[in-house]
mmCIF file of C-alpha atoms in Angstrom:
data_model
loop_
_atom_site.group_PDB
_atom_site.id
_atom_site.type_symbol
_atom_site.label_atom_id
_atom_site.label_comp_id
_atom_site.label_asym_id
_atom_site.label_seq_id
_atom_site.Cartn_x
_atom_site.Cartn_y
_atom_site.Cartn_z
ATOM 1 C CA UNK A 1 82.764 84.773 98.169
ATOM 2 C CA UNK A 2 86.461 85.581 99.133
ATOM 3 C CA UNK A 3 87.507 85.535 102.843
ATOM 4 C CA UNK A 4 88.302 89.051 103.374
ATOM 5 C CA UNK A 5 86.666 92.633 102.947
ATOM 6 C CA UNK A 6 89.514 94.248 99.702
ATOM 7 C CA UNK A 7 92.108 96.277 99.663
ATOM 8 C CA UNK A 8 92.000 99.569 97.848
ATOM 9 C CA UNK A 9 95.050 101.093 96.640
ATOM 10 C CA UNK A 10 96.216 104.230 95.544
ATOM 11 C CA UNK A 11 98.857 106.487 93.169
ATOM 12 C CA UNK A 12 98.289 109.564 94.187
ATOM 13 C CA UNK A 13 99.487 112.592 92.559
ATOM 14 C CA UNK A 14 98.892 116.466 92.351
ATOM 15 C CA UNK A 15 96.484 115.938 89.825
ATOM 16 C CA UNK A 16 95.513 112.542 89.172
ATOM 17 C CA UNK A 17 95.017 109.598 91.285
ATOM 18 C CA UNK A 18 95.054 105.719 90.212
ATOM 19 C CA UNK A 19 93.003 103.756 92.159
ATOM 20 C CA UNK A 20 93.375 99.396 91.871
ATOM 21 C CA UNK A 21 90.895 97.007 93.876
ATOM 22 C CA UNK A 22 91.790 93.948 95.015
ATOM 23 C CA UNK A 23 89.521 90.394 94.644
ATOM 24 C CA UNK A 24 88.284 89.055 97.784
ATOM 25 C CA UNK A 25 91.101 86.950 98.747
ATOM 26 C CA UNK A 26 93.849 88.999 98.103
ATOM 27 C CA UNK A 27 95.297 86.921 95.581
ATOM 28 C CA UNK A 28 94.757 89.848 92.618
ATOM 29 C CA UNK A 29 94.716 93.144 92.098
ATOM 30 C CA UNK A 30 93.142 95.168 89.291
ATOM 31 C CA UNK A 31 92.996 98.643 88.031
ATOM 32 C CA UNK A 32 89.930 100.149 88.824
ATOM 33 C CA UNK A 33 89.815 103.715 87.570
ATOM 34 C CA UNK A 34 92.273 106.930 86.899
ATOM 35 C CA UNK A 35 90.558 110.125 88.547
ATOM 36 C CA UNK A 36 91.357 113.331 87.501
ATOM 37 C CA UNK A 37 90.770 116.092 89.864
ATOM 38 C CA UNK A 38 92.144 120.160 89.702
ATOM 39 C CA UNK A 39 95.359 120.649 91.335
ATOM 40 C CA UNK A 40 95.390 119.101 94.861
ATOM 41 C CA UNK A 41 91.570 119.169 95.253
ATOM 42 C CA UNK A 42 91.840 116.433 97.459
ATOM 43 C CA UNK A 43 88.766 117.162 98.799
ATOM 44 C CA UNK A 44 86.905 115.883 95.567
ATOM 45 C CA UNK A 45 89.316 112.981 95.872
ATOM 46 C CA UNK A 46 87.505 111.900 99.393
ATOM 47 C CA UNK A 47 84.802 111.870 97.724
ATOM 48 C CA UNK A 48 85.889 109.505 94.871
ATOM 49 C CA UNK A 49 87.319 107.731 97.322
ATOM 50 C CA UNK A 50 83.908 107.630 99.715
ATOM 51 C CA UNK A 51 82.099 106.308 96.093
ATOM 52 C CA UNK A 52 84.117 103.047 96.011
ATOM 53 C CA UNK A 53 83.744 102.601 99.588
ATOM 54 C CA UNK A 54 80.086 102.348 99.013
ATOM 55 C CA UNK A 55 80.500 99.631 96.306
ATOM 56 C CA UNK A 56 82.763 97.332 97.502
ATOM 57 C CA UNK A 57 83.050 96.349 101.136
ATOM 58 C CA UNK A 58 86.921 97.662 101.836
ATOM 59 C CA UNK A 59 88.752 97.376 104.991
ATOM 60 C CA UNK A 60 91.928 99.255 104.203
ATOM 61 C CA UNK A 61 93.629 101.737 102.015
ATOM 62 C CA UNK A 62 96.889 100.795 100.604
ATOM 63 C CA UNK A 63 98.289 104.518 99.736
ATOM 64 C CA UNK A 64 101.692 104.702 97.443
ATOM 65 C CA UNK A 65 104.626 106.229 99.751
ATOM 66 C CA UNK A 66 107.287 107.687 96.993
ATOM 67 C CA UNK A 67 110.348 107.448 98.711
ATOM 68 C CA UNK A 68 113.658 108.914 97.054
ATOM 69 C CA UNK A 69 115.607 106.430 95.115
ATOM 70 C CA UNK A 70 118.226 106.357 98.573
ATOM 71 C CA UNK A 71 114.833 105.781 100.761
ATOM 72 C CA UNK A 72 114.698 109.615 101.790
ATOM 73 C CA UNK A 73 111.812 111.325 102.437
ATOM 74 C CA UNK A 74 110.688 114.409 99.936
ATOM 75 C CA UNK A 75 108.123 117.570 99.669
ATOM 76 C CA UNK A 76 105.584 114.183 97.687
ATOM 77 C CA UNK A 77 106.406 112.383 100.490
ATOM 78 C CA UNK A 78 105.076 114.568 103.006
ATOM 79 C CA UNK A 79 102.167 115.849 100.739
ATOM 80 C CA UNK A 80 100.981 111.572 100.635
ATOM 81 C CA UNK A 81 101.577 111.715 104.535
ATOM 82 C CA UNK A 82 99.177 114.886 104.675
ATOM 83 C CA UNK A 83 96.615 113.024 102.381
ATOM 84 C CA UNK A 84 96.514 109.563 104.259
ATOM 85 C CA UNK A 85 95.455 111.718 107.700
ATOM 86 C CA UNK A 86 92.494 113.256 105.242
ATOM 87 C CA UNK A 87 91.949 110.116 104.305
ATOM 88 C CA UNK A 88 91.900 108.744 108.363
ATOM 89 C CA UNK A 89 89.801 112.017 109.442
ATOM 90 C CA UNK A 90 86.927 111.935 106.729
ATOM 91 C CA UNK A 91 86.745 108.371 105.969
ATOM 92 C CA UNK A 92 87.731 106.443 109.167
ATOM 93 C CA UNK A 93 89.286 103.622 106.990
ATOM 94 C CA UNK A 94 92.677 102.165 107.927
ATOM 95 C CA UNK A 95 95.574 103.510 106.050
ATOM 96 C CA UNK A 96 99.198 101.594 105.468
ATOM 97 C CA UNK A 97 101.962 102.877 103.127
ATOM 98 C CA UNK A 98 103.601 100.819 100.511
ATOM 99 C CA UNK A 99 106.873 101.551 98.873
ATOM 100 C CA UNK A 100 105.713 102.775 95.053
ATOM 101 C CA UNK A 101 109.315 103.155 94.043
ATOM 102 C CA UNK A 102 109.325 102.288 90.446
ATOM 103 C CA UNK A 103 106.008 101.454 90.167
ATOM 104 C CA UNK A 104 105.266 104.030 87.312
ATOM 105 C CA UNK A 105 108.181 102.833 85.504
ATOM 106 C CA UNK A 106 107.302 99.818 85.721
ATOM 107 C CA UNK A 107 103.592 100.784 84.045
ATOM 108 C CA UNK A 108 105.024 103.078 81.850
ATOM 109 C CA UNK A 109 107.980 100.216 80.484
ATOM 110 C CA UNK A 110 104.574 97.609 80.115
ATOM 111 C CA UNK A 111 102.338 99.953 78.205
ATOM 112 C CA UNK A 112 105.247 100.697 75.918
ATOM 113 C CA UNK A 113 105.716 96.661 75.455
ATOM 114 C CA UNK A 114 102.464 96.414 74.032
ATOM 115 C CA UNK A 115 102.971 99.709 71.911
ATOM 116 C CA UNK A 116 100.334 101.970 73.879
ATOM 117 C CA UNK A 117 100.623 105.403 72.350
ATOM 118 C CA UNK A 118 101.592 108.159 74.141
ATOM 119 C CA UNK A 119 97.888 110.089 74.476
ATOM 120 C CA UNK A 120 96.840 106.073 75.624
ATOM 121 C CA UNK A 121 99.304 105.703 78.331
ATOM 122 C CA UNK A 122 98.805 108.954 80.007
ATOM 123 C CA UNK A 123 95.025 107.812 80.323
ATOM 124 C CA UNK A 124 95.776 104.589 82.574
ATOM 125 C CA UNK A 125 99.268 105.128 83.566
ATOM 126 C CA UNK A 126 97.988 105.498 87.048
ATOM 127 C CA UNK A 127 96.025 103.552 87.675
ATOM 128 C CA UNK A 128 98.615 101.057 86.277
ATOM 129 C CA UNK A 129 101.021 102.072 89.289
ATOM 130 C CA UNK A 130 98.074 101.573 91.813
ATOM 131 C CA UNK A 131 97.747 97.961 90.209
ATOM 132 C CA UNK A 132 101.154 97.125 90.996
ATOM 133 C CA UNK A 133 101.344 98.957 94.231
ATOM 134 C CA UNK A 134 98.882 96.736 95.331
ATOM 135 C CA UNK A 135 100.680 93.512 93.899
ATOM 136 C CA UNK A 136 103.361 94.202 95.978
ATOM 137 C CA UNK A 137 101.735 94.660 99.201
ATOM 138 C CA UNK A 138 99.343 91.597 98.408
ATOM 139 C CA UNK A 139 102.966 89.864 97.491
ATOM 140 C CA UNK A 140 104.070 90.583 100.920
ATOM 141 C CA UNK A 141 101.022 89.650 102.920
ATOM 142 C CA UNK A 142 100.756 86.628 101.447
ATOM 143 C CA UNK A 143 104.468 85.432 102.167
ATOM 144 C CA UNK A 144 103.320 86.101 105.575
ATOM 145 C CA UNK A 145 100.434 83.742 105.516
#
């Protein structure tokens, strides 16, 4: 068993969110599911949320914070801000933000390497961008280690 509870990490958007888990001792991350949900239901997010928090012992939520390319904050900005106190108020988990500039991109630009068709890509895209979301903020943790 690894040395530390995971991290779950998040791409949240207005109507899907991907979700990535990482192993034990924060070495890897892997996707872990796309939810759909209607438009800004968030509530039903929680919820999805709550369900992984029951399988996996999780100490923190690493949420995507989409920053403009010049590092400004936007109206998705402030609608992930509004979703990580939700996320504080119903779940009482621990919340940090990580940069998810070009983290879609970077998905989208893999699955198109390996010649994912369009319908394909749109099913995993996200949780794709959680994946590396979470890479990075693993990446930085463990330069600090």
């Amino acid at each position: 068993m690894g040395k530390h509870p995971r991290i779950l990490a998040l791409d949240l958007g207005v109507k899907t969110c991907g979700l990535a888990i990482s192993d034990p001792d924060w070495k890897i991350s892997y996707p872990l599911e796309q939810f759909n949900f209607k438009r800004y239901d968030f509530a039903s997010l929680i919820s999805r949320i709550a369900f992984w928090l029951e399988q996996y012992k999780i100490s923190t939520i690493v949420l995507g914070y989409p920053l403009t390319l010049n590092g400004k904050i936007s109206p998705r900005t402030k609608m992930v801000e509004n979703f990580a106190y939700l996320i504080k108020k119903n779940l009482k988990i621990n919340v940090i933000f990580q940069d998810e500039r070009f983290s879609t991109k970077q998905a989208q630009n893999f699955l198109l390497d390996l010649g994912i068709s369009f319908k394909k890509r749109q099913k995993i895209i996200d949780k794709l961008a959680a994946q590396i979301i979470l890479e990075r903020f693993l990446e930085t943790v463990n330069k600090k280690q």
